[in-house]
Coordinates of C-alpha atoms and ligand atoms in Angstrom, one line a residue:
Chain A
X1 CA -18.5 -6.7 4.8
X2 CA -19.2 -4.9 8.0
X3 CA -15.6 -3.8 8.3
X4 CA -15.7 -2.4 4.8
X5 CA -18.7 -0.3 5.5
X6 CA -17.5 0.9 8.9
X7 CA -14.1 1.8 7.6
X8 CA -15.2 3.8 4.5
X9 CA -14.1 7.0 6.2
X10 CA -10.7 5.5 7.2
X11 CA -10.2 4.1 3.7
X12 CA -10.9 7.5 2.1
X13 CA -8.5 9.2 4.4
X14 CA -5.9 6.6 3.6
X15 CA -6.5 7.0 -0.1
X16 CA -5.8 10.7 0.1
X17 CA -2.8 10.1 2.3
X18 CA -1.4 7.7 -0.3
X19 CA -1.9 10.1 -3.1
X20 CA -0.4 13.0 -1.1
X21 CA 2.7 11.1 -0.1
X22 CA 4.0 11.2 -3.6
X23 CA 1.9 14.0 -5.0
X24 CA 4.2 15.0 -7.9
X25 CA 4.7 11.5 -9.3
X26 CA 1.0 10.8 -8.9
X27 CA 0.3 14.1 -10.8
X28 CA 2.5 12.9 -13.6
X29 CA 0.7 9.5 -13.6
X30 CA -2.6 11.4 -13.9
X31 CA -1.3 13.5 -16.9
X32 CA 0.1 10.3 -18.6
X33 CA -3.1 8.4 -18.1
X34 CA -5.2 11.3 -19.4
X35 CA -3.1 11.7 -22.6
X36 CA -3.2 7.9 -23.2
X37 CA -6.9 7.8 -22.8
X38 CA -7.3 10.8 -25.0
X39 CA -5.3 9.1 -27.8
X40 CA -7.4 6.0 -27.3
X41 CA -10.6 8.1 -27.6
X42 CA -9.5 9.8 -30.7
X43 CA -8.7 6.5 -32.4
X44 CA -12.0 5.1 -31.3
X45 CA -13.8 8.1 -32.8
X46 CA -12.1 7.8 -36.2
X47 CA -12.9 4.1 -36.2
X48 CA -16.5 4.9 -35.6
X49 CA -16.8 7.6 -38.2
X50 CA -15.0 5.5 -40.8
X51 CA -17.3 2.5 -40.0
X52 CA -20.3 4.7 -40.4
X53 CA -19.1 6.0 -43.7
X54 CA -18.4 2.6 -45.1
X55 CA -21.7 1.1 -44.1
X56 CA -23.7 4.0 -45.4
X57 CA -21.8 3.9 -48.7
X58 CA -22.5 0.2 -48.8
X59 CA -26.2 0.7 -48.4
X60 CA -26.1 3.1 -51.4
X61 CA -24.5 0.8 -53.9
X62 CA -25.2 2.9 -57.0
X63 CA -23.7 3.1 -60.5
X64 CA -24.2 5.6 -63.3
X65 CA -24.4 4.4 -66.9
X66 CA -23.6 7.0 -69.6
X67 CA -25.0 6.8 -73.1
X68 CA -23.1 6.5 -76.3
X69 CA -23.1 9.8 -78.2
X70 CA -25.9 10.5 -80.6
X71 CA -28.6 8.4 -79.1
X72 CA -32.3 9.1 -79.6
X73 CA -34.5 9.8 -76.6
X74 CA -36.6 6.8 -77.4
X75 CA -33.6 4.4 -77.5
X76 CA -32.5 5.8 -74.2
X77 CA -35.8 5.0 -72.5
X78 CA -35.8 1.5 -73.9
X79 CA -32.3 0.9 -72.4
X80 CA -33.5 2.2 -69.0
X81 CA -36.4 -0.3 -69.1
X82 CA -34.0 -3.1 -70.1
X83 CA -31.6 -2.3 -67.3
X84 CA -34.5 -2.0 -64.8
X85 CA -35.6 -5.5 -65.5
X86 CA -32.1 -7.0 -65.0
X87 CA -31.4 -9.4 -62.1
X88 CA -29.8 -7.6 -59.1
X89 CA -31.0 -4.1 -60.1
X90 CA -33.5 -2.5 -57.7
X91 CA -34.3 0.6 -59.7
X92 CA -33.0 2.3 -62.9
X93 CA -33.9 5.9 -63.4
X94 CA -33.3 8.2 -66.4
X95 CA -31.6 11.4 -65.4
X96 CA -31.8 14.1 -68.1
X97 CA -29.3 16.9 -68.4
X98 CA -31.6 19.3 -66.4
X99 CA -31.8 16.9 -63.5
X100 CA -28.1 16.2 -63.6
X101 CA -27.5 19.9 -63.4
X102 CA -29.8 20.2 -60.4
X103 CA -28.3 17.2 -58.7
X104 CA -24.7 18.6 -59.0
X105 CA -25.9 22.0 -57.8
X106 CA -27.3 20.4 -54.7
X107 CA -24.1 18.4 -54.1
X108 CA -21.9 21.5 -54.5
X109 CA -24.0 23.5 -52.0
X110 CA -22.3 26.7 -51.2
X111 CA -19.8 26.2 -54.0
X112 CA -22.6 26.0 -56.6
X113 CA -21.7 29.4 -57.9
X114 CA -19.0 27.7 -59.9
X115 CA -21.7 26.4 -62.3
X116 CA -22.4 30.0 -63.3
X117 CA -19.1 29.9 -65.1
X118 CA -20.5 27.6 -67.8
X119 CA -22.6 29.0 -70.6
X120 CA -24.1 25.6 -71.4
X121 CA -25.2 22.9 -69.1
X122 CA -22.0 20.8 -68.8
X123 CA -23.7 17.6 -67.6
X124 CA -24.8 14.7 -69.6
X125 CA -27.9 12.6 -69.1
X126 CA -27.3 9.2 -67.6
X127 CA -29.0 6.3 -66.0
X128 CA -29.0 6.2 -62.2
X129 CA -28.9 2.5 -61.2
X130 CA -29.5 1.2 -57.7
X131 CA -28.3 -2.3 -57.1
X132 CA -27.6 -5.0 -54.5
X133 CA -24.0 -4.8 -53.5
X134 CA -23.5 -8.5 -53.9
X135 CA -24.5 -8.3 -57.6
X136 CA -22.4 -5.2 -58.3
X137 CA -19.8 -7.0 -60.5
X138 CA -22.2 -8.9 -62.7
X139 CA -24.5 -5.9 -63.1
X140 CA -21.6 -3.7 -64.2
X141 CA -20.4 -6.1 -66.8
X142 CA -23.9 -6.7 -68.2
X143 CA -24.7 -3.0 -68.3
X144 CA -21.3 -2.2 -69.9
X145 CA -21.9 -4.8 -72.7
X146 CA -25.2 -3.3 -73.7
X147 CA -25.5 -1.5 -77.1
X148 CA -25.8 2.2 -76.6
X149 CA -24.0 2.4 -73.2
X150 CA -20.7 4.2 -73.5
X151 CA -19.2 3.7 -70.0
X152 CA -20.3 3.0 -66.4
X153 CA -19.1 4.8 -63.3
X154 CA -19.3 3.2 -59.9
X155 CA -18.2 4.1 -56.4
X156 CA -16.3 0.8 -55.9
X157 CA -12.9 2.5 -55.9
X158 CA -14.0 5.0 -53.3
X159 CA -15.6 2.3 -51.2
X160 CA -12.5 0.0 -51.4
X161 CA -10.2 2.9 -50.5
X162 CA -12.4 3.8 -47.6
X163 CA -12.6 0.3 -46.4
X164 CA -8.9 -0.2 -46.4
X165 CA -8.6 3.1 -44.6
X166 CA -11.1 2.0 -42.0
X167 CA -9.3 -1.4 -41.7
X168 CA -6.0 0.4 -41.1
X169 CA -7.7 2.6 -38.5
X170 CA -9.0 -0.6 -36.9
X171 CA -5.6 -2.2 -36.9
X172 CA -4.0 0.9 -35.4
X173 CA -6.9 1.1 -33.0
X174 CA -6.4 -2.4 -31.8
X175 CA -2.7 -1.9 -31.3
X176 CA -3.4 1.5 -29.5
X177 CA -6.0 -0.1 -27.4
X178 CA -3.6 -2.8 -26.3
X179 CA -0.9 -0.3 -25.7
X180 CA -3.3 1.9 -23.7
X181 CA -4.3 -1.0 -21.6
X182 CA -0.7 -2.2 -20.9
X183 CA 0.6 1.3 -20.3
X184 CA -2.2 2.3 -18.0
X185 CA -1.8 -0.9 -16.0
X186 CA 2.0 -0.3 -15.7
X187 CA 1.6 3.3 -14.7
X188 CA -1.0 2.4 -12.0
X189 CA 0.7 -0.6 -10.7
X190 CA 3.9 1.3 -10.4
X191 CA 2.0 4.0 -8.5
X192 CA 0.6 1.4 -6.2
X193 CA 4.0 -0.2 -5.6
X194 CA 5.3 3.3 -4.8
X195 CA 2.4 3.8 -2.3
X196 CA 3.1 0.4 -0.7
X197 CA 6.8 1.2 -0.4
X198 CA 6.0 4.6 1.2
X199 CA 3.6 2.8 3.6
X200 CA 5.6 -0.3 4.2
X201 CA 6.0 0.0 7.9
X202 CA 2.3 0.6 8.4
X203 CA 1.4 -2.3 6.1
X204 CA 3.8 -4.6 8.0
X205 CA 2.4 -3.6 11.3
X206 CA -1.2 -4.1 10.2
X207 CA -0.2 -7.4 8.8
X208 CA 1.3 -8.5 12.1
X209 CA -1.9 -7.4 13.9
X210 CA -3.8 -9.8 11.7
X211 CA -5.4 -7.4 9.2
X212 CA -6.8 -9.2 6.2
X213 CA -5.2 -8.5 2.8
X214 CA -8.3 -6.8 1.5
X215 CA -8.3 -4.4 4.4
X216 CA -4.7 -3.5 3.7
X217 CA -5.1 -3.3 -0.1
X218 CA -8.4 -1.5 -0.4
X219 CA -7.2 2.1 -0.1
X220 CA -4.6 1.3 -2.8
X221 CA -7.3 -0.1 -5.1
X222 CA -9.3 3.1 -4.4
X223 CA -6.3 5.2 -5.2
X224 CA -5.7 3.4 -8.5
X225 CA -9.3 3.7 -9.6
X226 CA -9.5 7.3 -8.6
X227 CA -6.4 8.2 -10.5
X228 CA -7.5 6.5 -13.8
X229 CA -11.0 7.9 -13.4
X230 CA -9.6 11.4 -13.1
X231 CA -7.5 10.7 -16.2
X232 CA -10.6 9.4 -17.9
X233 CA -12.7 12.5 -17.1
X234 CA -9.9 14.7 -18.3
X235 CA -9.7 12.8 -21.6
X236 CA -13.5 12.9 -22.0
X237 CA -13.5 16.6 -21.4
X238 CA -10.8 17.2 -24.1
X239 CA -12.5 14.9 -26.6
X240 CA -15.9 16.5 -26.2
X241 CA -14.2 19.9 -26.8
X242 CA -12.5 18.6 -29.9
X243 CA -15.6 17.0 -31.2
X244 CA -17.6 20.2 -30.8
X245 CA -14.9 22.2 -32.5
X246 CA -14.5 19.6 -35.3
X247 CA -18.2 19.3 -36.0
X248 CA -18.5 23.1 -36.0
X249 CA -15.8 23.3 -38.7
X250 CA -17.6 20.7 -40.8
X251 CA -21.1 22.2 -40.3
X252 CA -21.5 23.2 -43.9
X253 CA -20.8 19.7 -45.2
X254 CA -22.4 17.6 -42.5
X255 CA -25.6 17.0 -44.4
X256 CA -23.7 15.3 -47.2
X257 CA -21.4 13.3 -45.0
X258 CA -22.8 10.2 -43.4
X259 CA -21.3 11.1 -40.0
X260 CA -22.8 9.9 -36.7
X261 CA -24.5 12.6 -34.7
X262 CA -22.2 14.5 -32.4
X263 CA -24.4 14.0 -29.3
X264 CA -24.4 10.3 -29.9
X265 CA -20.7 10.3 -30.4
X266 CA -20.1 12.3 -27.3
X267 CA -22.3 10.1 -25.1
X268 CA -20.8 6.8 -26.3
X269 CA -17.2 7.9 -26.1
X270 CA -17.7 9.3 -22.6
X271 CA -19.3 6.1 -21.4
X272 CA -16.7 3.9 -22.9
X273 CA -13.7 5.9 -21.7
X274 CA -15.0 6.1 -18.1
X275 CA -15.8 2.4 -17.9
X276 CA -12.4 1.5 -19.4
X277 CA -10.5 3.8 -17.2
X278 CA -12.2 2.5 -14.1
X279 CA -11.5 -1.1 -15.2
X280 CA -7.8 -0.3 -16.0
X281 CA -7.5 1.3 -12.6
X282 CA -8.8 -1.7 -10.9
X283 CA -6.6 -4.1 -12.8
X284 CA -3.5 -1.9 -12.4
X285 CA -3.9 -1.6 -8.7
X286 CA -4.6 -5.3 -8.2
X287 CA -1.6 -6.0 -10.3
X288 CA 0.5 -3.6 -8.2
X289 CA -0.9 -5.1 -5.0
X290 CA 0.3 -8.6 -5.9
X291 CA 3.7 -7.3 -4.8
X292 CA 2.4 -7.1 -1.2
X293 CA 2.2 -10.8 -1.0
X294 CA 6.0 -11.2 -1.0
X295 CA 6.3 -9.5 2.4
Chain B
X1 CA -11.8 -28.9 20.6
X2 CA -8.5 -28.6 22.4
X3 CA -8.7 -25.5 24.6
X4 CA -5.0 -25.0 25.1
X5 CA -3.8 -21.7 23.7
X6 CA -0.3 -22.9 22.8
X7 CA 0.9 -26.4 22.3
X8 CA 4.4 -27.1 21.1
X9 CA 5.9 -30.6 20.6
X10 CA 9.6 -30.9 19.9
X11 CA 9.4 -27.5 18.4
X12 CA 12.6 -26.3 16.8
X13 CA 13.7 -23.3 14.8
X14 CA 17.0 -23.3 13.1
X15 CA 17.8 -20.1 11.1
X16 CA 19.2 -20.4 7.6
X17 CA 22.7 -19.6 8.9
X18 CA 22.6 -22.5 11.2
X19 CA 21.7 -20.6 14.4
X20 CA 19.6 -22.8 16.7
X21 CA 17.1 -20.4 18.2
X22 CA 14.6 -22.9 19.6
X23 CA 15.6 -26.5 20.2
X24 CA 13.0 -29.3 20.8
X25 CA 10.7 -27.3 23.0
X26 CA 7.7 -29.0 24.6
X27 CA 5.2 -26.7 26.3
X28 CA 1.5 -26.3 26.7
X29 CA 0.0 -22.9 27.7
X30 CA -3.7 -22.6 28.7
X31 CA -6.1 -19.7 29.3
X32 CA -5.2 -18.0 32.6
X33 CA -1.5 -18.9 32.4
X34 CA 1.1 -16.2 33.1
X35 CA 4.3 -17.2 31.5
X36 CA 7.7 -15.5 32.0
X37 CA 10.5 -16.3 29.6
X38 CA 13.9 -15.3 30.7
X39 CA 17.3 -15.6 29.3
X40 CA 20.3 -13.7 28.1
X41 CA 20.4 -11.6 25.0
X42 CA 20.4 -13.7 21.9
X43 CA 19.1 -16.8 23.6
X44 CA 15.9 -17.2 21.5
X45 CA 13.1 -15.4 23.4
X46 CA 12.0 -13.2 20.5
X47 CA 12.4 -16.2 18.1
X48 CA 9.9 -18.1 20.2
X49 CA 7.4 -15.3 20.1
X50 CA 7.9 -15.0 16.3
X51 CA 7.0 -18.6 16.0
X52 CA 3.8 -18.0 18.1
X53 CA 2.8 -15.3 15.7
X54 CA 3.5 -17.2 12.6
X55 CA 6.3 -14.8 11.6
X56 CA 8.8 -17.6 11.6
X57 CA 7.8 -21.2 10.9
X58 CA 9.0 -24.4 12.8
X59 CA 11.9 -26.2 11.2
X60 CA 11.1 -29.2 13.3
X61 CA 8.4 -30.6 15.5
X62 CA 4.9 -28.9 15.6
X63 CA 3.3 -25.8 17.0
X64 CA -0.4 -25.1 17.4
X65 CA -1.5 -21.7 18.5
X66 CA -5.2 -20.9 19.1
X67 CA -6.2 -24.0 17.1
X68 CA -4.0 -23.2 14.1
X69 CA -1.1 -25.3 13.0
X70 CA 1.7 -22.9 12.4
X71 CA 3.0 -23.9 8.9
X72 CA 3.9 -22.2 5.7
X73 CA 1.1 -21.6 3.2
X74 CA -1.7 -20.9 5.7
X75 CA -1.8 -17.2 5.4
X76 CA -5.5 -16.7 5.8
X77 CA -5.7 -18.9 8.9
X78 CA -2.6 -17.3 10.4
X79 CA -4.1 -13.8 9.9
X80 CA -7.2 -14.9 11.6
X81 CA -5.2 -16.3 14.5
X82 CA -3.2 -13.1 14.8
X83 CA -6.4 -11.2 15.3
X84 CA -6.8 -13.1 18.6
X85 CA -3.3 -12.1 19.8
X86 CA -2.3 -8.9 21.4
X87 CA 1.4 -8.4 20.5
X88 CA 3.6 -5.9 22.2
X89 CA 6.8 -5.8 20.1
X90 CA 10.2 -5.2 21.5
X91 CA 10.4 -2.1 19.2
X92 CA 6.6 -1.4 19.6
X93 CA 5.9 -1.0 15.8
X94 CA 3.7 2.0 16.3
X95 CA 2.6 3.9 13.2
X96 CA 4.3 7.2 12.9
X97 CA 2.5 10.4 11.9
X98 CA -0.6 9.2 13.8
X99 CA -1.8 10.0 17.3
X100 CA -1.8 7.6 20.2
X101 CA -5.6 7.2 19.8
X102 CA -5.3 6.4 16.0
X103 CA -2.7 3.8 16.7
X104 CA -4.8 2.0 19.3
X105 CA -7.9 2.2 16.9
X106 CA -5.8 0.7 14.1
X107 CA -5.6 -2.6 15.9
X108 CA -9.4 -3.0 15.9
X109 CA -10.5 -1.6 12.6
X110 CA -10.8 -4.9 10.9
X111 CA -12.9 -6.5 13.7
X112 CA -16.2 -5.4 12.3
X113 CA -16.8 -3.0 15.1
X114 CA -18.6 0.3 14.7
X115 CA -16.0 3.2 14.6
X116 CA -17.6 5.1 17.5
X117 CA -17.3 2.0 19.6
X118 CA -13.7 1.5 18.6
X119 CA -12.9 5.0 19.6
X120 CA -14.6 4.7 23.0
X121 CA -12.8 1.4 23.8
X122 CA -9.4 2.8 22.6
X123 CA -9.9 5.9 24.9
X124 CA -10.6 3.6 27.8
X125 CA -7.5 1.5 27.1
X126 CA -5.3 4.5 26.9
X127 CA -6.7 5.7 30.2
X128 CA -6.1 2.3 31.8
X129 CA -2.4 2.5 30.8
X130 CA -2.2 6.0 32.2
X131 CA -1.9 8.0 29.0
X132 CA -5.0 10.1 29.4
X133 CA -3.1 13.3 28.7
X134 CA -1.4 12.0 25.5
X135 CA -4.4 10.6 23.6
X136 CA -4.1 13.1 20.8
X137 CA -0.3 13.3 20.7
X138 CA 1.5 11.9 17.7
X139 CA 3.4 8.8 18.7
X140 CA 6.8 10.1 17.5
X141 CA 6.5 12.9 20.1
X142 CA 6.0 10.4 23.0
X143 CA 8.8 9.3 25.4
X144 CA 9.9 5.7 25.2
X145 CA 7.8 4.7 28.2
X146 CA 4.7 6.5 26.8
X147 CA 5.1 4.8 23.4
X148 CA 5.3 1.5 25.2
X149 CA 2.0 2.2 26.9
X150 CA 0.4 3.0 23.6
X151 CA 1.6 -0.4 22.3
X152 CA 0.1 -2.1 25.4
X153 CA -3.2 -0.3 24.9
X154 CA -3.3 -1.3 21.3
X155 CA -2.7 -4.9 22.3
X156 CA -5.1 -5.2 25.1
X157 CA -8.0 -3.3 23.6
X158 CA -8.4 -6.2 21.2
X159 CA -9.3 -8.4 24.2
X160 CA -6.8 -11.0 23.0
X161 CA -6.7 -14.6 24.1
X162 CA -3.0 -14.4 24.1
X163 CA -1.1 -11.3 25.1
X164 CA 2.6 -11.3 24.1
X165 CA 5.0 -8.8 25.5
X166 CA 8.6 -8.9 24.3
X167 CA 11.1 -7.3 26.6
X168 CA 8.7 -4.8 28.2
X169 CA 11.2 -3.9 31.0
X170 CA 14.0 -3.1 28.6
X171 CA 14.5 0.6 29.2
X172 CA 12.7 1.1 32.5
X173 CA 14.2 1.7 35.9
X174 CA 13.6 -0.8 38.6
X175 CA 10.5 0.7 40.0
X176 CA 8.8 1.3 36.7
X177 CA 9.8 -2.2 35.5
X178 CA 8.1 -3.8 38.5
X179 CA 4.9 -1.8 37.9
X180 CA 5.1 -2.6 34.2
X181 CA 5.2 -6.3 34.9
X182 CA 2.3 -5.9 37.4
X183 CA 0.3 -4.1 34.7
X184 CA 0.9 -6.8 32.2
X185 CA 0.1 -9.5 34.7
X186 CA -3.2 -7.8 35.4
X187 CA -4.5 -8.7 31.9
X188 CA -4.2 -12.4 32.7
X189 CA -7.7 -13.8 33.3
X190 CA -9.7 -16.9 32.7
X191 CA -9.8 -16.2 29.0
X192 CA -6.4 -14.8 28.4
X193 CA -2.9 -16.2 28.7
X194 CA 0.0 -13.7 29.0
X195 CA 3.5 -14.4 27.9
X196 CA 6.3 -12.0 28.9
X197 CA 10.0 -12.1 27.9
X198 CA 12.6 -10.4 29.9
X199 CA 16.3 -10.7 30.8
X200 CA 15.7 -8.9 34.1
X201 CA 15.2 -12.1 36.1
X202 CA 15.6 -10.3 39.4
X203 CA 12.4 -8.4 38.8
X204 CA 10.2 -11.5 38.6
X205 CA 8.4 -12.4 41.8
X206 CA 7.1 -15.7 42.7
X207 CA 3.5 -15.8 41.7
X208 CA 0.9 -18.5 42.1
X209 CA 0.2 -20.3 38.7
X210 CA 3.0 -18.5 36.9
X211 CA 5.1 -20.6 34.5
X212 CA 8.8 -19.8 34.4
X213 CA 10.7 -20.6 31.3
X214 CA 14.4 -20.1 31.1
X215 CA 16.2 -20.2 27.8
X216 CA 19.8 -20.2 26.8
X217 CA 21.1 -20.8 23.3
X218 CA 17.8 -22.2 22.3
X219 CA 17.5 -24.7 25.1
X220 CA 14.4 -24.2 27.1
X221 CA 13.7 -25.3 30.7
X222 CA 10.3 -25.0 32.3
X223 CA 9.3 -24.8 35.9
X224 CA 6.3 -23.6 37.8
X225 CA 5.8 -21.8 41.2
X226 CA 8.6 -21.5 43.8
X227 CA 10.8 -24.1 42.1
X228 CA 10.6 -22.1 38.9
X229 CA 11.6 -18.8 40.5
X230 CA 14.5 -20.6 42.3
X231 CA 15.7 -22.2 39.1
X232 CA 15.9 -19.0 37.1
X233 CA 17.4 -16.7 39.7
Ligands
LIG1 N1 16.4 -13.9 11.0 C1 17.4 -14.5 11.6 N2 18.4 -15.1 10.9 C2 19.5 -15.7 11.5 N3 19.6 -15.6 12.9 C3 18.7 -15.0 13.6 C4 17.6 -14.4 13.0 N4 16.8 -13.8 14.0 C5 17.5 -14.1 15.2 N5 18.6 -14.8 14.9 C6 19.6 -15.3 15.9 O1 18.9 -16.2 16.7 C7 19.3 -16.1 18.1 C8 18.1 -15.7 19.0 O2 17.7 -14.4 18.7 P1 16.5 -13.8 19.4 O3 16.2 -12.5 18.8 O4 15.4 -14.8 19.5 O5 17.1 -13.5 20.9 P2 16.5 -12.8 22.1 O6 16.5 -13.8 23.2 O7 15.2 -12.2 21.8 O8 17.6 -11.7 22.4 P3 17.3 -10.2 23.1 O9 17.1 -10.4 24.5 O10 18.6 -9.5 22.7 O11 16.1 -9.6 22.4 C9 20.4 -15.0 18.1 O12 21.6 -15.6 18.0 C10 20.1 -14.2 16.8 O13 21.3 -13.6 16.3
LIG2 MG1 14.4 -10.3 21.7

């Protein structure tokens, strides 16, 4: 411990010497590590956004039931009450044509001008039904079979598609995460081996003078961690930039899309990438160091 | 605890190609001993020193150095033992691109000593071997004799219990060789044993307490005092 503390200055000088000795190849290692971590970060962000989307759509399990043509107002209200009292239904609300128009206008936002093109209100009245997700199938079949209900629209298809998309992202993400881990460890351990090779005489001499393995290996571990950390910081910088650009592009739609907040996203991704890059640097250099033992 | 520094019983080293470098050597070396190992080139002097440092391992018999049984698979213990040895290699093994001072410091960095103290002791050691003017010179710019002195300073600054010098008279003229042996002998005290190999037998003077070992083709013969000097010359 004392030796570690007393030699910090020496270790740091050695660290820079190791990096300088094959500066170009270490620079390429840095670029490679940054790009790999960038890819990893982007996949992670899509995973996140997708997950967020799915879970907020799940919370809002909602179906719309449309009336058969020619129904009386009174019959409609009776149907609403009947549906409201069904098992698995939280609320059932009658949406008249005016309200449907307003709702669609709100959803269209900036594009609402399009509605001006219609002379009449193009929307029908319907019943907005909020349900428990688990009861979705049974509620839909019961509501469909009711007298006076023409058809039912649900967001199951969208949800299912989104879910499979998110699952695909997760699968790709896991493969990419694995690839990132292995590639980074290979890059770093190769860099460490190169450093050991460049320093082989010094290492051999230190070894003969009785230096403990940790003393010989420490500057290399530092070099590995420094390189991946630099790669991690570069990746974080690029990702933050991309996030800001991307969110700025989406700014008009953001209130309708259940996206995580950009600041939360930025913070989490930076934290994760930095921790992972330091961890990979440590593993990579220890892995590379295991080749010292053969001496 | 056994306080002998080296204890070899029937120690043998046969290289993979069948070369017998050390054959059934029995020797005990204690603190304060000054040991000269002489013999022609290729006789096994360096091989014996390699055994002492745990660079080679016995193929027969046993060897104990500073309380550690020299055997394969004891890396940690052997490293610890090496820290108590001051080796002066035949080819010096200085670290190029570094100054004389840095090289001497290098041998002490893992001893848990404060850097300022390391530097001070390293300076003193370099002054003691007469290299005051070359402290900040890179070792690749030193003459052979100066580089050798750096190697000596690096070895002795560690206050070793065992100082090993392999062929320190190799490239030196008669006068310098004699003073080199005197310098190395001066590090022998009640805590430290000094082992010096050389094929320049004519340089070795009869010294009280010195142990003379002659080796030829791996066969060692050991004598002390006057009889020893007579036997090897
Ligand atoms: N690694 C090895 N493998 C095989 N043979 C070796 C090895 N190292 C040394 N030898 C042989 O062992 C014998 C003793 O070698 P050693 O280096 O101990 O001699 P030496 O007495 O130190 O000679 P010199 O005075 O020239 O330094 C020699 O015949 C040498 O060729
Ligand atoms: Mg030799």
